[in-house]
């Protein structure tokens, strides 16, 4: 056995040379008539603490590894009980001393033996690794094949001459840390291992070495151009187009174009002497023209997400079914684009994007963000010694993914600062694929790119850029160039915890300025790792839960779906905000204006339906005929003149656009877009409340009785409503700060959570200034204020009762100089638990906050208390329902409580206090208390996106100001019919 190859004195895993012994990179294809053997399955595994702790004897045939553990491949060993995962965002979890890595370098030896299928023909064959994190050395039957880095990129070795029919021994040594780790500082878990497929592929004589499909579409003529370059030469047949052409020669034929909305693919076959490969061809032309990114001659708009590969049990091992589920979920939520942050995905994912229709920005496996911590000194992207490694990464991405119609831009990487290496990558890519535009965000000069890409630019700046009025770059030439580029937010609307707020306002900008071509929400999925407490409660772990020395906490949980892929309210909001059909009602005119906001599609795939509801109850419904509008077109359509049944009460029209037929991604009837608006001149319902007014009176035991209410005479607090105990409603301003309040990426003085706590809003005390009984009214005057401060809120509660209804009027007057907005303004009360059902009339069905409420519609909704809560991975304020007119909380027997608000209120119910919610770090730390806590809020502070982006927009600030609001409480009797 020879020494590991190295240039100079460093071992191969600290050598910047990307690989040794590998074949040149080339296209990936899922199947062909060449045989292949999937080498996944159970391997033998041994973990060592250092790279050199064990010698290489394990790679020799005959080595007895029967005492080693078994490990599934693909997998990450820290998720299989060997070592631990670790999370950092920007910081390298090792000293920054490139290309050196720590001596403590977990190293996994992987071993498997395999037989060839009986019909294996012999001859050439390649061994392919689709992803190994972060550096591997490979032997087959005792022969060293080479070493490689580039975790999310493929590598292949020629192995035909080494294969035997039986008992082949494949040995792979994987090091967690390598020179490559410096290029892979993405914000995610550090997870070593062979985490993608390992495949042996037969290469018959005359088999395809590589091929490049170039397809264009001329929208003016409707003609497609097809040219397939192939090594060796062969033929391409496209039966549907009647084509049977030699490779290397272009043909021009009338075709239907491919787009994310109409992903028209033509089945084809590439045949050389030795191999037949099924192809799926999509015709489309991508171009930046007149400062706008266009596909097939049309401006497109990204309604995108950043997608990491993640599974809560398996890390970045994502199976094809999960990939498909991700895409179906995206399509069903009106998402049309994916940035493969921050590395090329599993290659099969791109086949699915071609098939289902997504615009893809394919990003290279490159991030050196941790150099920012050292002033970018030694940044590999600006150090020529690393340029070959960067070019290797660019080539392995482009060659692998070049044949996908869905890939419409190449991205050089993420957060690498600036440097010559990036320019070299761009130059190489343009040479190899002159057609696709190039993306990179980290260089404001945009010298290497075709689009002006930014992350987290706020609304105001985006608007300025939209008008092409951004501040000039120093270099006039570069400025001119950049000002003529399309603007894309490659990351925006940080979906960490509750939020993101402010989506609608971004969307308005994207729809106003031609230059603003949308963006990619950060990010698709929370990377929480599923864990169980000793008593079996499931929760999701994040940074710090594995004893990491350095970590960035729950910053790794910032997705639109929870780790188990349950949609979060943020995804529901995004779906509504980016809906590709805008429906705007005009109640006075009795019409809706429908605007087609698709990039390429007409509306023929949609059916329109209307519903007329009175007090949230169905009154009438029907279909609406909408003309088949082209992209960008609008039409005003009349609603039926008079709904058949008209009852008294508040009435709303809801108009919905649903799929007219089944599609590849959702069944017919799936809702794509909707609007809701109040009916004009709806006859207002006048509820008549029978019963006489009561007067409050003092009774024995230090109590006051007023109708159904019993109060503590000293404090004026409500103690009982009917027969049920309550913990009186009292003014409340605190919320368990959401991740966006904590503003992790912001300066401490901008972190609202800190400012709130400094002001003492989490420790407000209630002073009773007077309890007075006068006529029909019980008045309780209070002042609510924190210690050590002269700010406060005067709150006067006026109670009245009529029949079985108890009414509370609250008047609030702030005092002093308030340095902060209020988290909330309302009352909190505790009621008996055992509530099995909550019904309400108001906004729903899901959570909403002032700047995340686009998806809430007025209706009658039912939920359990548990269903009202959103289980953010790190517990925080959640679960409010907007615009609630009334709510009823009932126990199994029907008894309970009815609440009515005037005006409508924000309703929240949870089985723990805000303080408990604030204190919890994981969902399993919350245990239901014997009291159900209700928040009836007059107003809430917005959510914003300050966990990594702009804060709450001024219009959603809850500035302390005088306020008045009312609630009516009624005890609900047992319902004998239940
Ligand atoms: C961006 C970065 C992402 C992620 C995000 C915050 O700067 O590109 O990878 O770290 O911030 O969640």
PDB file of C-alpha atoms in Angstrom, residues 27 56 129 143 149 258 288 402 406 434 471 539 569 627 634 871 933 935 975:
ATOM      1  CA  UNK A  27     -23.714  14.737 -17.588  1.00  0.00           C
ATOM      2  CA  UNK A  56      -5.250   1.363   5.371  1.00  0.00           C
ATOM      3  CA  UNK A 129     -20.293   8.724  -5.847  1.00  0.00           C
ATOM      4  CA  UNK A 143      -6.321  -0.776  -5.478  1.00  0.00           C
ATOM      5  CA  UNK A 149     -13.567  16.521  -2.138  1.00  0.00           C
ATOM      6  CA  UNK A 258     -41.190  24.416 -21.806  1.00  0.00           C
ATOM      7  CA  UNK A 288     -31.567  39.082 -20.217  1.00  0.00           C
ATOM      8  CA  UNK A 402     -26.409  21.121 -18.117  1.00  0.00           C
ATOM      9  CA  UNK A 406     -35.532  23.755 -15.504  1.00  0.00           C
ATOM     10  CA  UNK A 434     -22.932  30.679 -23.191  1.00  0.00           C
ATOM     11  CA  UNK A 471     -26.922  54.838  -5.409  1.00  0.00           C
ATOM     12  CA  UNK A 539     -39.209  17.323  19.568  1.00  0.00           C
ATOM     13  CA  UNK A 569     -48.504  29.608   8.572  1.00  0.00           C
ATOM     14  CA  UNK A 627     -62.612  34.758 -20.083  1.00  0.00           C
ATOM     15  CA  UNK A 634     -57.414  41.694 -16.805  1.00  0.00           C
ATOM     16  CA  UNK A 871     -45.631  24.417  17.295  1.00  0.00           C
ATOM     17  CA  UNK A 933     -55.252  31.123  28.943  1.00  0.00           C
ATOM     18  CA  UNK A 935     -55.755  36.519  24.985  1.00  0.00           C
ATOM     19  CA  UNK A 975     -76.176  21.159  25.757  1.00  0.00           C
TER      20      UNK A 975
END
